[in-house]
PDB file of N, CA, C and O in Angstrom:
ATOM      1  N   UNK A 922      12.514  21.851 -49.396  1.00  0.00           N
ATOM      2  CA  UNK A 922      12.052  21.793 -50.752  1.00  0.00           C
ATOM      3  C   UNK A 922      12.753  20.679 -51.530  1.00  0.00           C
ATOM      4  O   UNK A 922      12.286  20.212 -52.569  1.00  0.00           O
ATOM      5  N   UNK A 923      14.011  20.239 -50.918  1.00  0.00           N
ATOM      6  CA  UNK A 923      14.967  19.200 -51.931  1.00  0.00           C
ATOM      7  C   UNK A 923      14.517  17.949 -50.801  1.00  0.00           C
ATOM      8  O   UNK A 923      15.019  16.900 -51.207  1.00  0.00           O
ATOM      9  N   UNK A 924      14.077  17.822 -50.082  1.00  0.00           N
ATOM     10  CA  UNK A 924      14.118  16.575 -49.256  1.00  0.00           C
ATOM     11  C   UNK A 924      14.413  16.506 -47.825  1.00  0.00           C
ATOM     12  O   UNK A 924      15.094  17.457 -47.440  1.00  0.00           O
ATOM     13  N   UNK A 925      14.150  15.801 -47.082  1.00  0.00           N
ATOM     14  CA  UNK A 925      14.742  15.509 -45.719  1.00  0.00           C
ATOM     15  C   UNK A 925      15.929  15.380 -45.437  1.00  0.00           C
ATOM     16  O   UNK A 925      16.724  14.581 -45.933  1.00  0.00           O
ATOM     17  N   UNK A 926      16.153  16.330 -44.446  1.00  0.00           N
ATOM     18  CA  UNK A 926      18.092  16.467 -44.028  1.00  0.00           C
ATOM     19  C   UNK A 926      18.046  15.715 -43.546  1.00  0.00           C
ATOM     20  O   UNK A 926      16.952  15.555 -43.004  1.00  0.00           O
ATOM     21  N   UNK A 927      19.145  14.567 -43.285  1.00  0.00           N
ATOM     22  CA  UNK A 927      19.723  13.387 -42.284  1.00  0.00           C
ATOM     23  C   UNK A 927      20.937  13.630 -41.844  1.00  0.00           C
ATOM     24  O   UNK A 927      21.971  13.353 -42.451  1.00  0.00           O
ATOM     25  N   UNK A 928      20.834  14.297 -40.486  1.00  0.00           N
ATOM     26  CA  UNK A 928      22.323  14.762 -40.051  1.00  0.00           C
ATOM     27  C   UNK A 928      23.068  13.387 -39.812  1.00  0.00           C
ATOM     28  O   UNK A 928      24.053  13.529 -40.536  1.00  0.00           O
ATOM     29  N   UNK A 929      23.168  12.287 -39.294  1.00  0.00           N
ATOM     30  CA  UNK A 929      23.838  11.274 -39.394  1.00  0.00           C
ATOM     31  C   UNK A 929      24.428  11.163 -40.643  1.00  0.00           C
ATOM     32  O   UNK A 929      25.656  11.093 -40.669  1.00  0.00           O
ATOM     33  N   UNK A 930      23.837  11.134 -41.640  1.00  0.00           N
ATOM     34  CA  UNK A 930      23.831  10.653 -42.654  1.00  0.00           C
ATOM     35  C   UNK A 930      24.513  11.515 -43.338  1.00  0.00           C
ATOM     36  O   UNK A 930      24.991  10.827 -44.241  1.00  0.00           O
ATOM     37  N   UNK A 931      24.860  12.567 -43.484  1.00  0.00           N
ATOM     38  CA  UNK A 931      25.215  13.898 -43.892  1.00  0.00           C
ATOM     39  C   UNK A 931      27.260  13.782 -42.570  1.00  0.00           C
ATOM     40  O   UNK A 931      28.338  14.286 -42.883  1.00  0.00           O
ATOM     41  N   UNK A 932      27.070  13.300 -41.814  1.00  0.00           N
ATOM     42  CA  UNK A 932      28.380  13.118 -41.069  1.00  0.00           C
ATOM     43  C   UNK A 932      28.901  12.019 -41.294  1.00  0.00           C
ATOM     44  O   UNK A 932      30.085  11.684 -41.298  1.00  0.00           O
ATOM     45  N   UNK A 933      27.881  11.396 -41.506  1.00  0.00           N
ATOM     46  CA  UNK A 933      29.152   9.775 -42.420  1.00  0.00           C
ATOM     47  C   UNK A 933      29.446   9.531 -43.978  1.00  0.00           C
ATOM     48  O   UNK A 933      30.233   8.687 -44.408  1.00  0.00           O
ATOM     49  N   UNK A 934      28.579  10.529 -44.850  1.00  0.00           N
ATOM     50  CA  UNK A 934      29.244  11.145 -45.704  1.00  0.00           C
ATOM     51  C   UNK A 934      30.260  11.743 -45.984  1.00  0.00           C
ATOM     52  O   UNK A 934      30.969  11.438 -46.944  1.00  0.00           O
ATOM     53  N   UNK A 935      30.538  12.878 -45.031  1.00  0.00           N
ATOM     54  CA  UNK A 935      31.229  13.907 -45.392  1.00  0.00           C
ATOM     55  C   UNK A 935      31.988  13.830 -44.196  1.00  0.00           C
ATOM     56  O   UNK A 935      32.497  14.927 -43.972  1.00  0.00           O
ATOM     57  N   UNK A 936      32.315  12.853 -43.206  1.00  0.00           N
ATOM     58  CA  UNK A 936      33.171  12.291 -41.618  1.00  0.00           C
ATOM     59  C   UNK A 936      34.741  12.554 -42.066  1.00  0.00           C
ATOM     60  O   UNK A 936      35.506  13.088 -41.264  1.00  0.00           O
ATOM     61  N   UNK A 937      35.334  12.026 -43.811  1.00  0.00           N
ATOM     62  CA  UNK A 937      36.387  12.315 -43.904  1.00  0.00           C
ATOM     63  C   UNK A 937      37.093  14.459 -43.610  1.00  0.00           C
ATOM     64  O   UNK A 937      38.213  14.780 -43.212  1.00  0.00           O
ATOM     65  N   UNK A 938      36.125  15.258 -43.930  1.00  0.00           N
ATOM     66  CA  UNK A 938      36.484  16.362 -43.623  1.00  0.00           C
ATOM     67  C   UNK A 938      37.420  16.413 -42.889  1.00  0.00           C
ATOM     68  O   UNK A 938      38.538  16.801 -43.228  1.00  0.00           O
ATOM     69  N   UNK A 939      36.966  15.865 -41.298  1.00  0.00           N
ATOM     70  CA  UNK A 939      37.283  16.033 -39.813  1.00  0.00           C
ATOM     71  C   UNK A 939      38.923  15.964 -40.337  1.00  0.00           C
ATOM     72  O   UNK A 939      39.708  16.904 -40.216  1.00  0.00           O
ATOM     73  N   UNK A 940      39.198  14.855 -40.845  1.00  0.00           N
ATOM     74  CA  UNK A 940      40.614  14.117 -40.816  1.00  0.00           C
ATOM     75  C   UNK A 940      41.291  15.470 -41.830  1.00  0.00           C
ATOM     76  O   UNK A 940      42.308  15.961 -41.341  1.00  0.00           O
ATOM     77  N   UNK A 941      40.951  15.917 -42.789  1.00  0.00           N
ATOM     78  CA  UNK A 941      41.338  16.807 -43.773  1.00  0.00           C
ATOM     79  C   UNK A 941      41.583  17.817 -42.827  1.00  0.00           C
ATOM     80  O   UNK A 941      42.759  18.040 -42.539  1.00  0.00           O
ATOM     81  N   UNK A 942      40.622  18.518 -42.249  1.00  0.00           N
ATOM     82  CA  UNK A 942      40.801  19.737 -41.560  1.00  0.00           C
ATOM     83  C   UNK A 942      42.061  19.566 -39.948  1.00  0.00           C
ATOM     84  O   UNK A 942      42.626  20.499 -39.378  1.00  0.00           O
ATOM     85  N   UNK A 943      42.133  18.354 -39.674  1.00  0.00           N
ATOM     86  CA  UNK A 943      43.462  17.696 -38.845  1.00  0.00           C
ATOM     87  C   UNK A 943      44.477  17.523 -39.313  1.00  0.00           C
ATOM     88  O   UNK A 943      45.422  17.695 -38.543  1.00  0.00           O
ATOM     89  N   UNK A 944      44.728  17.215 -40.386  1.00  0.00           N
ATOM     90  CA  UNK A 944      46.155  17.438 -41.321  1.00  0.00           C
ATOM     91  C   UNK A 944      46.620  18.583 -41.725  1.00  0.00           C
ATOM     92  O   UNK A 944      47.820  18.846 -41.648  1.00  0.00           O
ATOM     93  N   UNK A 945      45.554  19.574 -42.303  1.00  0.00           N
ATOM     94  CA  UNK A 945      45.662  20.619 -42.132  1.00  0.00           C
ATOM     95  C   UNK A 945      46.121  21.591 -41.138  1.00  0.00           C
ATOM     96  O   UNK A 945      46.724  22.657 -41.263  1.00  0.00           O
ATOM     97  N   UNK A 946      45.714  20.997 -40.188  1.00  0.00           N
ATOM     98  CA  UNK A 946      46.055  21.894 -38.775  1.00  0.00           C
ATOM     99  C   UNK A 946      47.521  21.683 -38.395  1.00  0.00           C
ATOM    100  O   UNK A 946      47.994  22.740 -37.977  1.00  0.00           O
ATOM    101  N   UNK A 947      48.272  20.824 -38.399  1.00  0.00           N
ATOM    102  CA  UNK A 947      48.889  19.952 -38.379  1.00  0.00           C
ATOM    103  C   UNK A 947      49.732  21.129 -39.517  1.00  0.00           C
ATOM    104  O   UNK A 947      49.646  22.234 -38.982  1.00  0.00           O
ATOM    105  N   UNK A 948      50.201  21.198 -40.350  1.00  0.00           N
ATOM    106  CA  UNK A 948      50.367  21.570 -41.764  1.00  0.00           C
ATOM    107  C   UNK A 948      51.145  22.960 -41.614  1.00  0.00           C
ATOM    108  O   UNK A 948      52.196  23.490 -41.973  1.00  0.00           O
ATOM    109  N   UNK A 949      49.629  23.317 -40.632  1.00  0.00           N
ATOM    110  CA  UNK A 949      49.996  25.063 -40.453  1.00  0.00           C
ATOM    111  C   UNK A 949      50.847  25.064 -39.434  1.00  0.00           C
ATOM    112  O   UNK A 949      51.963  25.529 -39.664  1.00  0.00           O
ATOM    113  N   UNK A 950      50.614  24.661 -38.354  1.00  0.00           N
ATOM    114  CA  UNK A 950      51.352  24.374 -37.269  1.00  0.00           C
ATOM    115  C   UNK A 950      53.148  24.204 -37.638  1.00  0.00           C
ATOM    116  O   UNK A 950      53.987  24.960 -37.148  1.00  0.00           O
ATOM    117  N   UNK A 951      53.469  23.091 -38.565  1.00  0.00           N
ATOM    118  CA  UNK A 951      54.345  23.115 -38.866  1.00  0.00           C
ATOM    119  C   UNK A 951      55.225  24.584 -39.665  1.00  0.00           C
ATOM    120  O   UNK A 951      56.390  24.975 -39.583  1.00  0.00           O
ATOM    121  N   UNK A 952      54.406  24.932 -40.180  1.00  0.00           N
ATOM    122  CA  UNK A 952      54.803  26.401 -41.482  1.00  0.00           C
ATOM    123  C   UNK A 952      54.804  27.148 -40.474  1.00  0.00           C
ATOM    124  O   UNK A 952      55.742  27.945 -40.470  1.00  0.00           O
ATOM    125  N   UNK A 953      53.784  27.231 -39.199  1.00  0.00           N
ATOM    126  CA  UNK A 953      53.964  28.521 -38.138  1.00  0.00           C
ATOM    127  C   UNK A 953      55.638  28.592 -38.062  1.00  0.00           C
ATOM    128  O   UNK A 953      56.287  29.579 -38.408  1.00  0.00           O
ATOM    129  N   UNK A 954      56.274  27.197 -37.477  1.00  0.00           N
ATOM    130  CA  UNK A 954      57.454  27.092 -36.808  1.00  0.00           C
ATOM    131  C   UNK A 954      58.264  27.461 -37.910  1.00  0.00           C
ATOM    132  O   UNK A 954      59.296  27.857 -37.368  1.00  0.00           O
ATOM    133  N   UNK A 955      58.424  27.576 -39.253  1.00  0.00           N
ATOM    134  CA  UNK A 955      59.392  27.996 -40.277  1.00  0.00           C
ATOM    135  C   UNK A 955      59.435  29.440 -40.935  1.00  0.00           C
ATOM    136  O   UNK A 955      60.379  30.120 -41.337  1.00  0.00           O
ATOM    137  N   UNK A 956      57.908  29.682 -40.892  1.00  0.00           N
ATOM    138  CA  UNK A 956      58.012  31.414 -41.306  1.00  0.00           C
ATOM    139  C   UNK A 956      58.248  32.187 -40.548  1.00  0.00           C
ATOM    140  O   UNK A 956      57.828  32.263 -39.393  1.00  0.00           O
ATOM    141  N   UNK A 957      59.343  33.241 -41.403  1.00  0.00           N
ATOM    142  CA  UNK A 957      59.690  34.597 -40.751  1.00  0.00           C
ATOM    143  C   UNK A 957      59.097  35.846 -41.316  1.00  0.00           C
ATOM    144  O   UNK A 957      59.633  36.907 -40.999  1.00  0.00           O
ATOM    145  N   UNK A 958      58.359  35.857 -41.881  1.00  0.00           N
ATOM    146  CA  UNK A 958      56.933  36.808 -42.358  1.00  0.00           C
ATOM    147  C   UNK A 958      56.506  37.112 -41.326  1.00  0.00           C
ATOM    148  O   UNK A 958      55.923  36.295 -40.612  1.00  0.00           O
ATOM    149  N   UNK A 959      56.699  38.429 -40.973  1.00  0.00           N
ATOM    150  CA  UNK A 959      55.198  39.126 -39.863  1.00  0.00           C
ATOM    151  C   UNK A 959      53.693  38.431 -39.992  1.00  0.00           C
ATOM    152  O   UNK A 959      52.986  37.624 -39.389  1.00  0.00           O
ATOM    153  N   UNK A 960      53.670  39.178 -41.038  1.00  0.00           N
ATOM    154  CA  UNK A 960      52.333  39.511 -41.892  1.00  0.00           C
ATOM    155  C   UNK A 960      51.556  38.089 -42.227  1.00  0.00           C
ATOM    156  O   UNK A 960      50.327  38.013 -42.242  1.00  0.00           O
ATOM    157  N   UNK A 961      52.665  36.683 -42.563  1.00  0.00           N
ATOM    158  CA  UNK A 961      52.412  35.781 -42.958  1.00  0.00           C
ATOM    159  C   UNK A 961      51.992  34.895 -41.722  1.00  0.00           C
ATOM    160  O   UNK A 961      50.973  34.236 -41.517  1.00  0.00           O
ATOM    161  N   UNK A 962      53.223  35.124 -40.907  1.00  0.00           N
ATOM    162  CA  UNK A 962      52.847  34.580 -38.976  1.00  0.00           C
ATOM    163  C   UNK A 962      51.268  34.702 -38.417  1.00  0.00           C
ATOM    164  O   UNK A 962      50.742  33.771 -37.807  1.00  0.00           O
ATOM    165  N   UNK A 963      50.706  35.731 -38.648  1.00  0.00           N
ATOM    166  CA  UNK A 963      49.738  36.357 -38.074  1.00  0.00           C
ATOM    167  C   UNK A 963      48.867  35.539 -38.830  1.00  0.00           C
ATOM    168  O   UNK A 963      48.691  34.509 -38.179  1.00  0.00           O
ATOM    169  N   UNK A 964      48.019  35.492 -40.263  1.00  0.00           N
ATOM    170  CA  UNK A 964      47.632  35.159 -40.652  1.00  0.00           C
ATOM    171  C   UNK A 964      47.726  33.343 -40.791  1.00  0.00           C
ATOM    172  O   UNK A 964      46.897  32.823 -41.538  1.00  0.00           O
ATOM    173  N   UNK A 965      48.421  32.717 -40.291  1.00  0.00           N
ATOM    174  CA  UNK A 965      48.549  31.606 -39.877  1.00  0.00           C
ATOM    175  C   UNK A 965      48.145  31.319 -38.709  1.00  0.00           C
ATOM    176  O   UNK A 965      47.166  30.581 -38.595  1.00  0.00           O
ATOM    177  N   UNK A 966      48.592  31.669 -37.934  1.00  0.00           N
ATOM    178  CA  UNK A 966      47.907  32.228 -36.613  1.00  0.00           C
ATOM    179  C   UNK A 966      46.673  32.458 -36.678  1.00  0.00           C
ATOM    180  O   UNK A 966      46.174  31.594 -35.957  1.00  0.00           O
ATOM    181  N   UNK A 967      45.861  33.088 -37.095  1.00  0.00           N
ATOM    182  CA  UNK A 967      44.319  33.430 -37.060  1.00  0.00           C
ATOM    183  C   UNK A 967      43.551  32.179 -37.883  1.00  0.00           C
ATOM    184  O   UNK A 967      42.364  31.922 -37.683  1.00  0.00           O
ATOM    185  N   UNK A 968      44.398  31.430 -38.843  1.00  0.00           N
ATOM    186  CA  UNK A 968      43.683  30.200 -39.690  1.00  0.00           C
ATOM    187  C   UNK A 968      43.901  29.220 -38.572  1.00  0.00           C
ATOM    188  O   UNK A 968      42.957  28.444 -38.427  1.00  0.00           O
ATOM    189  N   UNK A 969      45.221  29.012 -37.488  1.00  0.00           N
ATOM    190  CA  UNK A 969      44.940  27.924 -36.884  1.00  0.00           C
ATOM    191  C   UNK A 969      44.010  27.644 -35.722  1.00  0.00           C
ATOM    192  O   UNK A 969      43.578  26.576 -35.289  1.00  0.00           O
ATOM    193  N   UNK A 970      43.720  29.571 -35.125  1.00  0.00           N
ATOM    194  CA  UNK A 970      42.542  29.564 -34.538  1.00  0.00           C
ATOM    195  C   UNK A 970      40.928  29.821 -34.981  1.00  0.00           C
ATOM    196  O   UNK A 970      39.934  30.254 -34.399  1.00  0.00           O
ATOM    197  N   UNK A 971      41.147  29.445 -35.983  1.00  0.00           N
ATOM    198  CA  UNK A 971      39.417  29.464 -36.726  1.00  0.00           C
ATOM    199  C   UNK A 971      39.270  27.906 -36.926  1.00  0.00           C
ATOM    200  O   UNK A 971      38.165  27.363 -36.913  1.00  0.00           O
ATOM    201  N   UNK A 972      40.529  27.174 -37.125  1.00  0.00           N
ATOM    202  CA  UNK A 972      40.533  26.427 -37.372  1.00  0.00           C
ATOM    203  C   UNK A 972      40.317  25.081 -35.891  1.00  0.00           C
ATOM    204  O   UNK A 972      39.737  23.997 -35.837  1.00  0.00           O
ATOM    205  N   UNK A 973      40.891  25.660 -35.175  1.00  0.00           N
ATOM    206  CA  UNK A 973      40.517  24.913 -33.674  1.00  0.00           C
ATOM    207  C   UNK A 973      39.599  25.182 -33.226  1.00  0.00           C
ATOM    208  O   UNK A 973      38.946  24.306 -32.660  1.00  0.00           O
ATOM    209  N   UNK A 974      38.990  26.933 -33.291  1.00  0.00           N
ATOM    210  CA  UNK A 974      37.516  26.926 -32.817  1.00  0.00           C
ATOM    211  C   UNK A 974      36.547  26.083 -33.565  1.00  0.00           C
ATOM    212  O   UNK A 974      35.676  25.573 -32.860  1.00  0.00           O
ATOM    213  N   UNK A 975      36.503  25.806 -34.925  1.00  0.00           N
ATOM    214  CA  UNK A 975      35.588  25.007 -35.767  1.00  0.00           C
ATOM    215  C   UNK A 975      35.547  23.529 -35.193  1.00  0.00           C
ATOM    216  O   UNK A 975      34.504  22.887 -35.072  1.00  0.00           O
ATOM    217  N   UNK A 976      36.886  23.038 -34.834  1.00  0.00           N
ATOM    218  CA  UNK A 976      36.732  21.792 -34.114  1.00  0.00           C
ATOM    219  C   UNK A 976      36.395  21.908 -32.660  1.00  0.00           C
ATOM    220  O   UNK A 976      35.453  21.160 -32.400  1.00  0.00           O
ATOM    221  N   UNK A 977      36.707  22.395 -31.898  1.00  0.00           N
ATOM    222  CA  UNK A 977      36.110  22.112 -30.384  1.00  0.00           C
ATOM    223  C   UNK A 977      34.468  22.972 -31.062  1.00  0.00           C
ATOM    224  O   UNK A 977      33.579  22.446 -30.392  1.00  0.00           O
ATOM    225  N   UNK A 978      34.083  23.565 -31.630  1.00  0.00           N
ATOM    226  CA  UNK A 978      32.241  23.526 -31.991  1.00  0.00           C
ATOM    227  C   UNK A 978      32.004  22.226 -32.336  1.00  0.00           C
ATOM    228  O   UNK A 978      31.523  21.533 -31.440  1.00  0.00           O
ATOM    229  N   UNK A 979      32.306  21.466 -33.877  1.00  0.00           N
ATOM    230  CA  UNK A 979      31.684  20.419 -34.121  1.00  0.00           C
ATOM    231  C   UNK A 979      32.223  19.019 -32.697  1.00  0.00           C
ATOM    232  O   UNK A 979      31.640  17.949 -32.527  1.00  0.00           O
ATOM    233  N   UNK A 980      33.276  19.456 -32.015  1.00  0.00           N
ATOM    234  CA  UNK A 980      33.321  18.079 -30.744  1.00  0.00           C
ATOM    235  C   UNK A 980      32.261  18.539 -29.796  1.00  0.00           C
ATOM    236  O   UNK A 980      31.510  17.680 -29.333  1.00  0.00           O
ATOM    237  N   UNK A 981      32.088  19.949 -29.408  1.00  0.00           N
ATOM    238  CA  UNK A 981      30.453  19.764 -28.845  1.00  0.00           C
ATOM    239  C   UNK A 981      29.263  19.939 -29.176  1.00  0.00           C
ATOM    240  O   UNK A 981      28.235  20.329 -28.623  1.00  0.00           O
ATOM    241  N   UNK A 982      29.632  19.505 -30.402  1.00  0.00           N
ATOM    242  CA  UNK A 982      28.158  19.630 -31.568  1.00  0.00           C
ATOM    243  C   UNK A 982      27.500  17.850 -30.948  1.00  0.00           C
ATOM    244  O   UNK A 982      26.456  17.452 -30.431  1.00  0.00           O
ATOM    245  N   UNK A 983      29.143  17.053 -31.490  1.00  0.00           N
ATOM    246  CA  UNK A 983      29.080  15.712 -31.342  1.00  0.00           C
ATOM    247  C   UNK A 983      28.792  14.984 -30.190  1.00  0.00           C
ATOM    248  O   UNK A 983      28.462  13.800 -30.130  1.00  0.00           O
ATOM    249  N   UNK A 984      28.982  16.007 -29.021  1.00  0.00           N
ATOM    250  CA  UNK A 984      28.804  15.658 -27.620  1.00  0.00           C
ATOM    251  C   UNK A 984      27.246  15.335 -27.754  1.00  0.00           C
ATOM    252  O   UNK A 984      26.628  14.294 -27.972  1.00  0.00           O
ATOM    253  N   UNK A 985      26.826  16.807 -27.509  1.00  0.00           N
ATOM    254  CA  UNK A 985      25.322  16.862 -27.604  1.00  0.00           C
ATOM    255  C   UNK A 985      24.428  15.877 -28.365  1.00  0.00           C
ATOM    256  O   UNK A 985      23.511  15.305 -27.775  1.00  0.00           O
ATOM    257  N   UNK A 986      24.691  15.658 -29.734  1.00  0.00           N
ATOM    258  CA  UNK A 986      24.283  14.691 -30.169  1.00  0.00           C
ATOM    259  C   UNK A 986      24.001  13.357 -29.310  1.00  0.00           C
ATOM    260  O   UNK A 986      22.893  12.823 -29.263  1.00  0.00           O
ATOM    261  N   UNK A 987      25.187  12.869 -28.612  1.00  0.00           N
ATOM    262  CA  UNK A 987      25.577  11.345 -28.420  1.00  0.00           C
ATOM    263  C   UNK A 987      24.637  11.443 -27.588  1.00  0.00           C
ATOM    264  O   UNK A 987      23.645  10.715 -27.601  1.00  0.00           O
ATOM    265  N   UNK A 988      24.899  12.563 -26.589  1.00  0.00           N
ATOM    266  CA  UNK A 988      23.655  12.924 -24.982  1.00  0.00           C
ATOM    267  C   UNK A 988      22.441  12.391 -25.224  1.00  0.00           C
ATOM    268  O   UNK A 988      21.983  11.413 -24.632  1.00  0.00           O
ATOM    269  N   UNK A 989      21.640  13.308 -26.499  1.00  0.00           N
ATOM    270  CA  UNK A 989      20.048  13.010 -27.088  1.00  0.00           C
ATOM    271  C   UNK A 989      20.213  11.325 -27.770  1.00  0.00           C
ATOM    272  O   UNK A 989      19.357  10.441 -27.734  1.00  0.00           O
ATOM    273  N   UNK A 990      21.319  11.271 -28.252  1.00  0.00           N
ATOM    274  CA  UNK A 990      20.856   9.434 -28.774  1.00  0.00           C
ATOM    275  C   UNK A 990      20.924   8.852 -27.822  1.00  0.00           C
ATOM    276  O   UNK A 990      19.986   8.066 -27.957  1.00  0.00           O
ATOM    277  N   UNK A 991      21.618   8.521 -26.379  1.00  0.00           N
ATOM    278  CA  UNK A 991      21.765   7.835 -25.834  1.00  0.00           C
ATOM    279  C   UNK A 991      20.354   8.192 -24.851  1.00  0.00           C
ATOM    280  O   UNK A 991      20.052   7.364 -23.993  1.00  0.00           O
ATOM    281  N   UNK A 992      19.527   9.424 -25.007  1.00  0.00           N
ATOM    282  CA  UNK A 992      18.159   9.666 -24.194  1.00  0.00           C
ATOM    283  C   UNK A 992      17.235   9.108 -24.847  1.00  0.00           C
ATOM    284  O   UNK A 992      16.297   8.589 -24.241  1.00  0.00           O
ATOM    285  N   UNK A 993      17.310   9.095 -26.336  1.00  0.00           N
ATOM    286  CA  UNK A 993      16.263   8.529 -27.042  1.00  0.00           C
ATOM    287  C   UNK A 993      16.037   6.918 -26.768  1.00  0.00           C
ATOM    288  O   UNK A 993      15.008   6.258 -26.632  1.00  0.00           O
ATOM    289  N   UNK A 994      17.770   6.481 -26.738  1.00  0.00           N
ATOM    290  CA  UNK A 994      17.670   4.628 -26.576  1.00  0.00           C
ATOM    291  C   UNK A 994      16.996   4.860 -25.199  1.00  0.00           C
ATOM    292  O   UNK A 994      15.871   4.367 -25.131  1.00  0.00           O
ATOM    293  N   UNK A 995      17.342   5.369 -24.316  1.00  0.00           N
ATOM    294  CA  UNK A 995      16.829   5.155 -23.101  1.00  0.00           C
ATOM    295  C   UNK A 995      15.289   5.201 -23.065  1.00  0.00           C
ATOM    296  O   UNK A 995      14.734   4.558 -22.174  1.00  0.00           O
ATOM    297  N   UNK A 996      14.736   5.716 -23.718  1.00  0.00           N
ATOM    298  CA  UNK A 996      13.403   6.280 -23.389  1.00  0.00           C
ATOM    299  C   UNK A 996      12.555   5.444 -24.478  1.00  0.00           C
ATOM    300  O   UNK A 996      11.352   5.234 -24.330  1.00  0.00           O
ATOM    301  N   UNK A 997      13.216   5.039 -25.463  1.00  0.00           N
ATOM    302  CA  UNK A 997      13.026   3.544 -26.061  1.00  0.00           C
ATOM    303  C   UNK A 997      12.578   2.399 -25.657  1.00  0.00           C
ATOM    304  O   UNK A 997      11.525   1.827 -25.939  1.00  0.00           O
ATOM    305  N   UNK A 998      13.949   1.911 -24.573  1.00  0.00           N
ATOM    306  CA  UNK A 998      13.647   1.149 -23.660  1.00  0.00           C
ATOM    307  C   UNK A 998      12.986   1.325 -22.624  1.00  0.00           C
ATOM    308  O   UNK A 998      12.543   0.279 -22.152  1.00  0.00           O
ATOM    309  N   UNK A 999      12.755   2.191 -22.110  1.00  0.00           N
ATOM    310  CA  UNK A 999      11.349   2.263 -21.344  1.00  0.00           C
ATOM    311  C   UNK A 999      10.295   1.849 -21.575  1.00  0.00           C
ATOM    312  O   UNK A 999       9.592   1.029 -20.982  1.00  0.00           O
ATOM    313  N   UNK A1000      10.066   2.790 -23.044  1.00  0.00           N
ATOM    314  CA  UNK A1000       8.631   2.399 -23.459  1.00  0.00           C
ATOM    315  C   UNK A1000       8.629   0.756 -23.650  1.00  0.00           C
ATOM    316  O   UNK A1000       7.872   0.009 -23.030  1.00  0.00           O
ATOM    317  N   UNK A1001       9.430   0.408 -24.438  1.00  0.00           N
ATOM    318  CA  UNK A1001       9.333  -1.158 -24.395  1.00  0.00           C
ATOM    319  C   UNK A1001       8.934  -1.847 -23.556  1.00  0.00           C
ATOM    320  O   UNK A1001       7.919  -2.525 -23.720  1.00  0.00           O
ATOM    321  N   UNK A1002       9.557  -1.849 -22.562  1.00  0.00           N
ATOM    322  CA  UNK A1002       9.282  -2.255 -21.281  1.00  0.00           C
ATOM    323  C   UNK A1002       7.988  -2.039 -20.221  1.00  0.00           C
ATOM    324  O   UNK A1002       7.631  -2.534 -19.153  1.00  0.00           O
ATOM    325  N   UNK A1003       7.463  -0.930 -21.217  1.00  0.00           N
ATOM    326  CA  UNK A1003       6.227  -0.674 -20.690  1.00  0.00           C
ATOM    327  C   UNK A1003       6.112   0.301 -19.471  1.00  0.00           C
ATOM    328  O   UNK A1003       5.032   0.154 -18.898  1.00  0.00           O
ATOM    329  N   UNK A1004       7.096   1.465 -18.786  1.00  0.00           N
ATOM    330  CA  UNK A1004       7.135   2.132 -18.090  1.00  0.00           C
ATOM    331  C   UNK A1004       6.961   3.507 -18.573  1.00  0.00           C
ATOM    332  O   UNK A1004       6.990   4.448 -17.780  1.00  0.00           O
TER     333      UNK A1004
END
């Protein structure tokens, strides 16, 4: 109803995230190694694994992607070529 999604276009927009959500990780990681909170441990713990599952999804989000662009050039050049 608002327009055509452009997932490219929509990841090189918004590409800085990736780096945000890596510093972040990074961040917690460090605070894991300093808190002595149970309660606080754990819950760090569960953000740095929501937080790694979210990245290995969008790295084989990105996989898949590259797979289909690099089928499309291919099949591009085919047709070009007339096969």
């Amino acid at each position: 109803a608002f327009g055509h999604y452009n997932d490219d276009l929509f990841r090189k927009t918004y590409g800085f995230l990736g780096d945000t959500q890596k510093s972040e990780l990074e961040s917690l990681r460090k605070l894991l190694k300093t808190e002595r909170h149970p309660r606080q441990q754990e819950t760090i713990k569960k953000t740095i694994e929501r937080l790694t599952s979210m990245k290995k999804s969008n790295d084989l989000q990105e996989q898949r992607r590259s797979i289909i662009r690099e089928h499309r050039k291919n099949e591009a050049e085919l047709v070009e070529q007339g096969k």
